[in-house]
CSV table of C-alpha atoms in Angstrom, one decimal:
chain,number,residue,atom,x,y,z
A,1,UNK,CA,-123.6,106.5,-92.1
A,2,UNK,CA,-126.3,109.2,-91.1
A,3,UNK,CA,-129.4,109.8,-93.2
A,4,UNK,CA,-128.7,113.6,-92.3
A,5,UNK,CA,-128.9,115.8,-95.9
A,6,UNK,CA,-129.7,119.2,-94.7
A,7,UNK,CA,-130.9,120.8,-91.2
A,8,UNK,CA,-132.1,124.1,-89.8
A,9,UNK,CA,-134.0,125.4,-87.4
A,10,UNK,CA,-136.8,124.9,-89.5
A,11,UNK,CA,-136.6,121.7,-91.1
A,12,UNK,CA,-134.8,118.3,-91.8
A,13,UNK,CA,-134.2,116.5,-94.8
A,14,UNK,CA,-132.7,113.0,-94.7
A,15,UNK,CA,-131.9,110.6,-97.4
A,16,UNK,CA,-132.4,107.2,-97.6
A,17,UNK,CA,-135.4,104.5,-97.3
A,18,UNK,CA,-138.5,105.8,-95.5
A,19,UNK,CA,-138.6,103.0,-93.0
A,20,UNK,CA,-134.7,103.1,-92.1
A,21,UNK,CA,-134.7,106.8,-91.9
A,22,UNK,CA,-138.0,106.4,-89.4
A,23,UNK,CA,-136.5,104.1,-87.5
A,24,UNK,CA,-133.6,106.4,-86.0
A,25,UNK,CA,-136.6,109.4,-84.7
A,26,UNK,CA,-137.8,109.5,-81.6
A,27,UNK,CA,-141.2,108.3,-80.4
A,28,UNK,CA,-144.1,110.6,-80.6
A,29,UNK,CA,-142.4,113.4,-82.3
A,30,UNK,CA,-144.9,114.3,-85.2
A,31,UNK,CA,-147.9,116.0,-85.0
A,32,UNK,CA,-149.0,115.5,-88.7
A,33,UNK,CA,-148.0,113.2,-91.5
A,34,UNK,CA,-148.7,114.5,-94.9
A,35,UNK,CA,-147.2,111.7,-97.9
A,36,UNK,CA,-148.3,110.4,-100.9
A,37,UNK,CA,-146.0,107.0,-101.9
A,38,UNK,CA,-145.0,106.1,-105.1
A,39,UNK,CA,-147.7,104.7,-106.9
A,40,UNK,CA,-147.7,100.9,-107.6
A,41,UNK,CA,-146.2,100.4,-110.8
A,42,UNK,CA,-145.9,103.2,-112.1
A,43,UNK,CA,-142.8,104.7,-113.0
A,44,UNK,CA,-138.7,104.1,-111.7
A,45,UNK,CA,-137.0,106.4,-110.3
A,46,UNK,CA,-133.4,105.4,-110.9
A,47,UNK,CA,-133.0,104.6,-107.4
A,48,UNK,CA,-131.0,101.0,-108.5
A,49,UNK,CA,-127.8,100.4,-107.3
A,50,UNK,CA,-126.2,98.0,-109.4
A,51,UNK,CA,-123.7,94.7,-108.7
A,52,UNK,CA,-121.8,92.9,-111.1
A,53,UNK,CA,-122.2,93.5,-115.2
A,54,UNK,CA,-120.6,95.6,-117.4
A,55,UNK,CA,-119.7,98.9,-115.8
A,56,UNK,CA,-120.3,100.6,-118.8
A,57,UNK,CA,-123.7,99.2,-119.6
A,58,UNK,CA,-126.7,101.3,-119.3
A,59,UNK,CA,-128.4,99.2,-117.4
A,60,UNK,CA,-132.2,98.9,-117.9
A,61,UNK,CA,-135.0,96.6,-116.2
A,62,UNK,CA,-137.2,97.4,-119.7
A,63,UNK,CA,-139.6,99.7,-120.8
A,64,UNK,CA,-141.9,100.0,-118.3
A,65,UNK,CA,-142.6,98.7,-114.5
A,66,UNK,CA,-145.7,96.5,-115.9
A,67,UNK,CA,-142.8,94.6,-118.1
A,68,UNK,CA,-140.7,94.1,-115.1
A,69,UNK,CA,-143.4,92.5,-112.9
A,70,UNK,CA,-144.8,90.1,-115.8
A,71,UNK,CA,-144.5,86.7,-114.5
A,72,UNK,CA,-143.9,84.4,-117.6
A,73,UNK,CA,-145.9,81.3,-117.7
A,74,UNK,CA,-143.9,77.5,-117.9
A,75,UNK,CA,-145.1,74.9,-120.0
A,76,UNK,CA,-147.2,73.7,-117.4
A,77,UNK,CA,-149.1,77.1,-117.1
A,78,UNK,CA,-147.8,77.8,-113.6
A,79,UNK,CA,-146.0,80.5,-112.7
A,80,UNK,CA,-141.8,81.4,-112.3
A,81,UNK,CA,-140.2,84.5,-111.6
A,82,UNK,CA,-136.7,85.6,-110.2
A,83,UNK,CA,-136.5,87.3,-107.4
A,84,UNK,CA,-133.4,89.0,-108.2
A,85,UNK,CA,-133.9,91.6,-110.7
A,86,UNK,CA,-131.2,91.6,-113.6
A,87,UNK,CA,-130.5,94.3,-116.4
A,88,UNK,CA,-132.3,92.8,-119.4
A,89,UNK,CA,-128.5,94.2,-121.2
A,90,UNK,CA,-125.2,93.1,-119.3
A,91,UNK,CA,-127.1,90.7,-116.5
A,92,UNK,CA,-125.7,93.0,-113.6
A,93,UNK,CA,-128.2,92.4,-110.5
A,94,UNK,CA,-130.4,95.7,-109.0
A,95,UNK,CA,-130.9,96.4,-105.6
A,96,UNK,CA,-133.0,99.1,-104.9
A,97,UNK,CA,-135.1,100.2,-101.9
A,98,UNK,CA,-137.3,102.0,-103.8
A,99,UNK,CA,-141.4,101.5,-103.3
A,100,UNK,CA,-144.1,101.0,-106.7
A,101,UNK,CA,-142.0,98.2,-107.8
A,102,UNK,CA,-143.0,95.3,-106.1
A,103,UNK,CA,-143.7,92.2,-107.9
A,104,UNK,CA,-147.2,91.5,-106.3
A,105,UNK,CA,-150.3,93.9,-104.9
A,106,UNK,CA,-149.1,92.4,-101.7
A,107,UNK,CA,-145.6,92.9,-101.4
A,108,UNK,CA,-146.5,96.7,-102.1
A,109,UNK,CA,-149.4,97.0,-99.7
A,110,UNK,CA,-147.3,95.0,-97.3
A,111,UNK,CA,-144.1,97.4,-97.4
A,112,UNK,CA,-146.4,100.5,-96.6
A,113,UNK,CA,-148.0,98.7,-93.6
A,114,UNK,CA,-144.7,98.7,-92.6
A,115,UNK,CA,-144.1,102.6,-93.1
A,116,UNK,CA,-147.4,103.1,-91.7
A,117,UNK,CA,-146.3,101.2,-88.4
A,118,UNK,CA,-143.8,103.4,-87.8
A,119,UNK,CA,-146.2,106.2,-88.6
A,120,UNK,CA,-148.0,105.1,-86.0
A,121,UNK,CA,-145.3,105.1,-83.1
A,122,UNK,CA,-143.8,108.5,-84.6
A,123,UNK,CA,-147.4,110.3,-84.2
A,124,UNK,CA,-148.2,112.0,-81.2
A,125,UNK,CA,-151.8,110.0,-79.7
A,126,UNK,CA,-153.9,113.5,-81.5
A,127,UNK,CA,-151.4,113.4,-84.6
A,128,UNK,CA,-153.3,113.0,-88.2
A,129,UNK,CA,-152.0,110.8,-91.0
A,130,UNK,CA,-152.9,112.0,-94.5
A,131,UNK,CA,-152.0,109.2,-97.1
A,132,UNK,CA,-152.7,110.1,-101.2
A,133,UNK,CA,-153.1,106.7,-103.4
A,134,UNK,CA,-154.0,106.5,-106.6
A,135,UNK,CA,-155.3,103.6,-108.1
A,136,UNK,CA,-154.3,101.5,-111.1
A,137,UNK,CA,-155.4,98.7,-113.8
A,138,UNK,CA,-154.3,95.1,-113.7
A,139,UNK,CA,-151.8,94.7,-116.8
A,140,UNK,CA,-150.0,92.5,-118.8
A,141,UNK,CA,-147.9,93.2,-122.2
A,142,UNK,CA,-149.1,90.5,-124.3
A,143,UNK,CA,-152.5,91.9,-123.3
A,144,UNK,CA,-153.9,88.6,-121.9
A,145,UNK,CA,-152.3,87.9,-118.8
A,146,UNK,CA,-153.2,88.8,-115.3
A,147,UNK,CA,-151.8,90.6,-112.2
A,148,UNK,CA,-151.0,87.8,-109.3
A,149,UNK,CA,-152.3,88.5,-105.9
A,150,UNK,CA,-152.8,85.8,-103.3
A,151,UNK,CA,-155.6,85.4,-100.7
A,152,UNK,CA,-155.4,84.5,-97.0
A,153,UNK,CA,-154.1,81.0,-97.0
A,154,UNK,CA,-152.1,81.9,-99.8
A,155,UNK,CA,-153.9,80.2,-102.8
A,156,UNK,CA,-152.8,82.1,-105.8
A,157,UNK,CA,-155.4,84.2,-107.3
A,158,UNK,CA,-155.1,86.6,-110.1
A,159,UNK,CA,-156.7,90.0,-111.1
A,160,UNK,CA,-157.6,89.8,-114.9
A,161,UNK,CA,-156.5,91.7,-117.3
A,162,UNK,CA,-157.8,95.5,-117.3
A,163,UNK,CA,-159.4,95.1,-114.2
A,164,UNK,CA,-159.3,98.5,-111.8
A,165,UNK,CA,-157.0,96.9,-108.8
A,166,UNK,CA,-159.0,98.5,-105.7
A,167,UNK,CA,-155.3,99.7,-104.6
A,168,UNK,CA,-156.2,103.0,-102.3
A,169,UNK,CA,-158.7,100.7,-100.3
A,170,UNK,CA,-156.9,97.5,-100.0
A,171,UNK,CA,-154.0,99.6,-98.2
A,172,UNK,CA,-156.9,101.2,-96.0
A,173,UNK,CA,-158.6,98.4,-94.8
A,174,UNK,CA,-155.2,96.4,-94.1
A,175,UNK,CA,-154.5,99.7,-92.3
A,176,UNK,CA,-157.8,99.6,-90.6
A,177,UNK,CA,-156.8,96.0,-89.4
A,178,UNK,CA,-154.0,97.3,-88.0
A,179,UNK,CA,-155.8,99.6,-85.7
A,180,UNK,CA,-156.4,102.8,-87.4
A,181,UNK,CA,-159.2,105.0,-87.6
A,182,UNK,CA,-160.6,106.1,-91.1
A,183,UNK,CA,-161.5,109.6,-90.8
A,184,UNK,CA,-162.0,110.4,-94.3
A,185,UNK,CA,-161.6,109.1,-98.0
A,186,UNK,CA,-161.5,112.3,-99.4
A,187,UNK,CA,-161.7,112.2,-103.4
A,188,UNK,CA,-159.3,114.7,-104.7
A,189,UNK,CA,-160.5,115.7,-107.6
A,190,UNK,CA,-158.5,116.9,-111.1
A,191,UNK,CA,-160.3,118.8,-113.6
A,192,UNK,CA,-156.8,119.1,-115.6
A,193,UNK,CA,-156.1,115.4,-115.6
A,194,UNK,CA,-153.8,113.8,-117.8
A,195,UNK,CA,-155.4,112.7,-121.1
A,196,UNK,CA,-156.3,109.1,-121.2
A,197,UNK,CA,-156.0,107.0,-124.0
A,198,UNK,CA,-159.2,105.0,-122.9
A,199,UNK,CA,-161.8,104.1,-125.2
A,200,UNK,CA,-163.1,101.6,-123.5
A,201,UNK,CA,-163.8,103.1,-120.1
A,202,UNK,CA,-164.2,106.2,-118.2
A,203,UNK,CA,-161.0,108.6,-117.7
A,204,UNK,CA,-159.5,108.3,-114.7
A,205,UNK,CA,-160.0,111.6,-113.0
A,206,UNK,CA,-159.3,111.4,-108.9
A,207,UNK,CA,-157.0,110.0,-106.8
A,208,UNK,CA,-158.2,109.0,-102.8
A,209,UNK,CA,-156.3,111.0,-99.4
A,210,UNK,CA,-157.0,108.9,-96.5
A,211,UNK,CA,-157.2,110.8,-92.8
A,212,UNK,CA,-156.6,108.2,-90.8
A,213,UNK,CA,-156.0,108.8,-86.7
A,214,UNK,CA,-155.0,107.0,-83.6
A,215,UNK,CA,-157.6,108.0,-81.2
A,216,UNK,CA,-161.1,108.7,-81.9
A,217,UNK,CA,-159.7,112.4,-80.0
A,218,UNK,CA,-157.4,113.6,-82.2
A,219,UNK,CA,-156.3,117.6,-83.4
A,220,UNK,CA,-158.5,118.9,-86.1
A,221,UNK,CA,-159.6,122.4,-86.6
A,222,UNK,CA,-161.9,122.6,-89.3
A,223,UNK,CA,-162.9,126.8,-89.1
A,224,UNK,CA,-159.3,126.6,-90.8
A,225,UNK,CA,-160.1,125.7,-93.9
A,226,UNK,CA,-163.9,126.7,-94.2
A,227,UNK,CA,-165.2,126.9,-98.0
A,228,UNK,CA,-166.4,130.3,-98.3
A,229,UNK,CA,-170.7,130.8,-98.4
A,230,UNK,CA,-172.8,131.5,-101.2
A,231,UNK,CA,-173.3,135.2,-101.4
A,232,UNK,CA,-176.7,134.1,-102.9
A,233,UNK,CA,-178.2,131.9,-99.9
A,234,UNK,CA,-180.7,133.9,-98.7
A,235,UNK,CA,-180.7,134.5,-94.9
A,236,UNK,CA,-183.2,132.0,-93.8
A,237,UNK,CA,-181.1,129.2,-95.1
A,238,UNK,CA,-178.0,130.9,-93.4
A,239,UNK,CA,-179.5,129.9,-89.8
A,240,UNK,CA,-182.7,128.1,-89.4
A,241,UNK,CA,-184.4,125.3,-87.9
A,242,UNK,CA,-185.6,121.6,-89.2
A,243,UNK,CA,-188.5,121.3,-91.1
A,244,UNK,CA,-191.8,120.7,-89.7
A,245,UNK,CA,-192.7,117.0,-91.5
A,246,UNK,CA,-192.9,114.6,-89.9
A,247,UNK,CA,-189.1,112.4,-89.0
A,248,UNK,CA,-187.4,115.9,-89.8
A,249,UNK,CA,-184.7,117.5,-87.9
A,250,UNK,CA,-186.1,120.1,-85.0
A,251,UNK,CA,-182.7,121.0,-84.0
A,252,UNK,CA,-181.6,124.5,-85.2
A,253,UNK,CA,-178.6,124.8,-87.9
A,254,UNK,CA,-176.1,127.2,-87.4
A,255,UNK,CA,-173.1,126.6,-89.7
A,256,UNK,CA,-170.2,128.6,-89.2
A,257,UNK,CA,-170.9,131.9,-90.1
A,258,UNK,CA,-167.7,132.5,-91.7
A,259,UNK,CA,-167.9,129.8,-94.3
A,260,UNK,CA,-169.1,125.9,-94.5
A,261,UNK,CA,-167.1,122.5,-94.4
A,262,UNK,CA,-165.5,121.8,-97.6
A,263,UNK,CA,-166.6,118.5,-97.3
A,264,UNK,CA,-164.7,115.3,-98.8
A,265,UNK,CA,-164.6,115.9,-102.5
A,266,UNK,CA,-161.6,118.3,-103.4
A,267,UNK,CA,-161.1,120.0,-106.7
A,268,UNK,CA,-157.8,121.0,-107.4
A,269,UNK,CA,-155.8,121.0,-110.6
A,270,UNK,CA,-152.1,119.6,-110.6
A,271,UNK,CA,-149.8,121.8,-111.3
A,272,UNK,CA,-146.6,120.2,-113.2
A,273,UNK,CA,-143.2,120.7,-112.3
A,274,UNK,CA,-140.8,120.4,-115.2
A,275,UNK,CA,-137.4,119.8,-112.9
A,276,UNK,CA,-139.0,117.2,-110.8
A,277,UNK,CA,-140.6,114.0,-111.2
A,278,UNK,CA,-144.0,114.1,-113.1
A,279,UNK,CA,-146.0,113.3,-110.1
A,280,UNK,CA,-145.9,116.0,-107.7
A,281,UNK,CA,-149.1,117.0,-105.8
A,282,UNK,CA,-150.6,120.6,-105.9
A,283,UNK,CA,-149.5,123.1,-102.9
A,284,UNK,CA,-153.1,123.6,-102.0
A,285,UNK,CA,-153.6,119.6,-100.8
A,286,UNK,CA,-151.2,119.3,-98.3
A,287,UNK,CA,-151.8,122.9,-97.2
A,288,UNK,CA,-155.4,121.8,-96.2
A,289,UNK,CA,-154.1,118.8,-94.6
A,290,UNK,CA,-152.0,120.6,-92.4
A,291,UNK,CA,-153.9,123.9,-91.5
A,292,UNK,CA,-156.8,121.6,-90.7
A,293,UNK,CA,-154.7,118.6,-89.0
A,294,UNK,CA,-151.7,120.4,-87.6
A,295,UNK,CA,-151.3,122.7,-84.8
A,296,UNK,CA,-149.6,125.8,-84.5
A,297,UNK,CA,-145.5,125.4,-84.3
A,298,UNK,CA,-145.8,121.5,-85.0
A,299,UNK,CA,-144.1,119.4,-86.6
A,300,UNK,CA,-144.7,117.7,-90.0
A,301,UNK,CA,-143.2,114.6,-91.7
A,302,UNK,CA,-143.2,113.4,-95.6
A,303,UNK,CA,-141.4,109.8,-95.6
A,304,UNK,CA,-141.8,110.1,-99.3
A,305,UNK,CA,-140.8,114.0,-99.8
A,306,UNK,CA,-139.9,113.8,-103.2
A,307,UNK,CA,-139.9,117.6,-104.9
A,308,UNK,CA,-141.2,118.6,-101.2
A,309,UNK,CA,-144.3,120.3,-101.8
A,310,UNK,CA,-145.6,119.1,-98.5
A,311,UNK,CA,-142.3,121.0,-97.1
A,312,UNK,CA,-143.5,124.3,-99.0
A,313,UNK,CA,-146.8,124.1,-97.3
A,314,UNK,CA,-145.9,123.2,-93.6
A,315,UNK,CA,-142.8,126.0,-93.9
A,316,UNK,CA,-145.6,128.3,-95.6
A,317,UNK,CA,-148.2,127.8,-92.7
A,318,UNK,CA,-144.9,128.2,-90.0
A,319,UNK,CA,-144.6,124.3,-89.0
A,320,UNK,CA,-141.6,122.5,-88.5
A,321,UNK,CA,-140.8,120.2,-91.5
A,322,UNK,CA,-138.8,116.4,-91.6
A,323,UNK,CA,-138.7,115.0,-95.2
A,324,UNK,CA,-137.2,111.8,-95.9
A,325,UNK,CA,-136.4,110.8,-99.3
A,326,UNK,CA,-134.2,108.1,-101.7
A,327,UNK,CA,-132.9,111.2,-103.9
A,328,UNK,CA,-130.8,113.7,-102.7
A,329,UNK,CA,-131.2,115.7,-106.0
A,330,UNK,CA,-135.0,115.7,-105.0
A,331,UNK,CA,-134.1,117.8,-101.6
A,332,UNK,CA,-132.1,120.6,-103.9
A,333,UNK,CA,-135.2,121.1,-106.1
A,334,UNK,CA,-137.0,121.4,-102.6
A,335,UNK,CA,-134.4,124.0,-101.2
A,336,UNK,CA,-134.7,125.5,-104.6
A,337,UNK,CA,-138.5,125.6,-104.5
A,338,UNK,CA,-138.3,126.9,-100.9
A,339,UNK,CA,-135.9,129.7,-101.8
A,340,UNK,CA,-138.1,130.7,-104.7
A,341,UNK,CA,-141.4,130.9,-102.2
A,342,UNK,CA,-139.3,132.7,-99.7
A,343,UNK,CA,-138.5,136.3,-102.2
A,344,UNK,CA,-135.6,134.9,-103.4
A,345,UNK,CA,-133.4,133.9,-99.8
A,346,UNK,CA,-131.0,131.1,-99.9
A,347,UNK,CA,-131.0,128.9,-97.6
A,348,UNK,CA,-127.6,128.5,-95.7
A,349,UNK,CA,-125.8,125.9,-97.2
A,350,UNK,CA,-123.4,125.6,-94.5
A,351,UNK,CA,-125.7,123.1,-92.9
A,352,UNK,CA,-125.6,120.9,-95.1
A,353,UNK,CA,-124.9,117.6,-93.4
């Protein structure tokens, strides 16, 4: 059965599971890859499909993704769990493909090696890779358990309870073992951050993009996306040499006269999206990833597209777009989105796989 949703000369949308979907196109046909994968434990997506049970049944996995990965403790304080995951109503058994609901750090940081690998061989050798995580705090509903993890030789180990999990950089350095290249951990910053309930802590108000590359040559055009100067900095600070201490710079500074690098701290506010998911990234992130890491008429890939506001910037900025997601209703909120940032023009239906 093809993963084909909708085509165009513009753009392809497939549905189906990022790796699958991967899998089936061709080697080295992406110049940039702009994603941001469901966040570990965080919400479900009612992606299940569901065997056995009552038919009827509303079938629910409980309240939250934290309740579905507790591992309950035996009498002898080790832990069991079930592989299989059951509705907690009518018994029926889930399968779903969907990624943030893995039992264990590892299974999840495992599962996006995976995507990544493919990544990888899908990339051109100058193709950029832009991956948004956001991190997250061990948890446990009786509010003294811990998150299991494992180490290297497979001793179980646990995260205790409340701990900050380290998630963006555990995928990044397995990914660094794997042979990429960290380029940046940019901090993308969110001065309109959801309200956190915290008393105990700090609110949580970033998430990490990685760049991450293939070749220490790679495409990347940073006059692009310049941050415009201060109209205040006088003119010898525009262009001028090092001081004259001693161990200073000699060499003379020009920066770019028609603006400075942004550098790796981002501020941009989210901007919600009532039809979609809650979780969909502002326009003005993957547009900087792609007018900086994309070239002209190339083509970009979301393996997680969701809403597709990584399609609205590469069809803004006139690339060629692939987005590959588990929901098809997700793609029509895209093609509605699109139509809406396009003065109102449908796009033809007719080729609608």
């Amino acid at each position: 059965m093809t993963s084909l949703y909708y085509r165009d000369h513009n753009m392809e949308l497939h549905v189906g599971d990022a790796l699958e979907v991967m899998a089936t196109l061709p080697t080295a046909s992406v110049d940039c890859v702009v994603t941001s994968p469901p966040y570990w434990g965080l919400r479900d997506y009612g992606t299940a499909h569901w065997i056995g049970g009552n038919p009827h049944c509303r079938h629910s996995l409980g309240t939250t993704p934290h309740q579905r990965r507790t591992v309950k403790k035996t009498g002898t304080g080790r832990g069991r769990s079930d592989s299989a995951k059951h509705c907690r109503r009518c018994g029926a058994i889930s399968q779903d493909q969907q990624y943030g609901l893995e039992p264990t750090i590892e299974e999840y940081v495992r599962r996006l090696r995976e995507v990544s690998a493919e990544v990888e061989r899908l990339l051109t050798p100058g193709g950029t890779f832009w991956l948004n995580l956001r991190d997250g705090y061990s948890y446990h509903n009786s509010g003294t358990g811990s998150t299991r993890t494992t180490t290297v030789d497979d001793s179980p180990k646990v995260v205790r309870h409340k701990s900050l999990l380290g998630l963006p950089w555990r995928v990044a350095l397995d990914l660094q073992h794997d042979g990429w290249i960290i380029r940046n951990a940019v901090v993308w910053h969110k001065p309109n951050g959801i309200p956190d309930p915290a008393s105990d802590r700090f609110s949580s108000r970033y998430e990490v993009v990685f760049l991450l590359v293939k070749q220490p040559d790679y495409y990347f055009d940073i006059s692009r996306v310049l941050a415009p100067l201060s109209p205040n900095r006088p003119a010898s600070r525009k262009s001028r040499r090092g001081g004259t201490k001693p161990y200073t710079v000699k060499s003379p500074w020009n920066p770019h006269s028609l603006g400075k690098n942004p550098g790796d701290v981002w501020s941009i506010s989210t901007r919600p999206l009532p039809e979609a998911h809650c979780a969909p990234f502002p326009l003005d992130l993957p547009w900087r990833c792609v007018t900086a890491g994309c070239p002209d008429n190339g083509r970009v890939l979301d393996p997680f597209s969701g809403a597709g506001t990584t399609g609205l910037a590469a069809r803004k900025l006139g690339r060629f777009y692939q987005g590959i997601d588990l929901r098809a209703d997700y793609h029509e909120i895209f093609l509605r989105r699109l139509a809406d940032h396009t003065a109102g023009t449908a796009c033809d239906r007719s080729e609608v796989a």
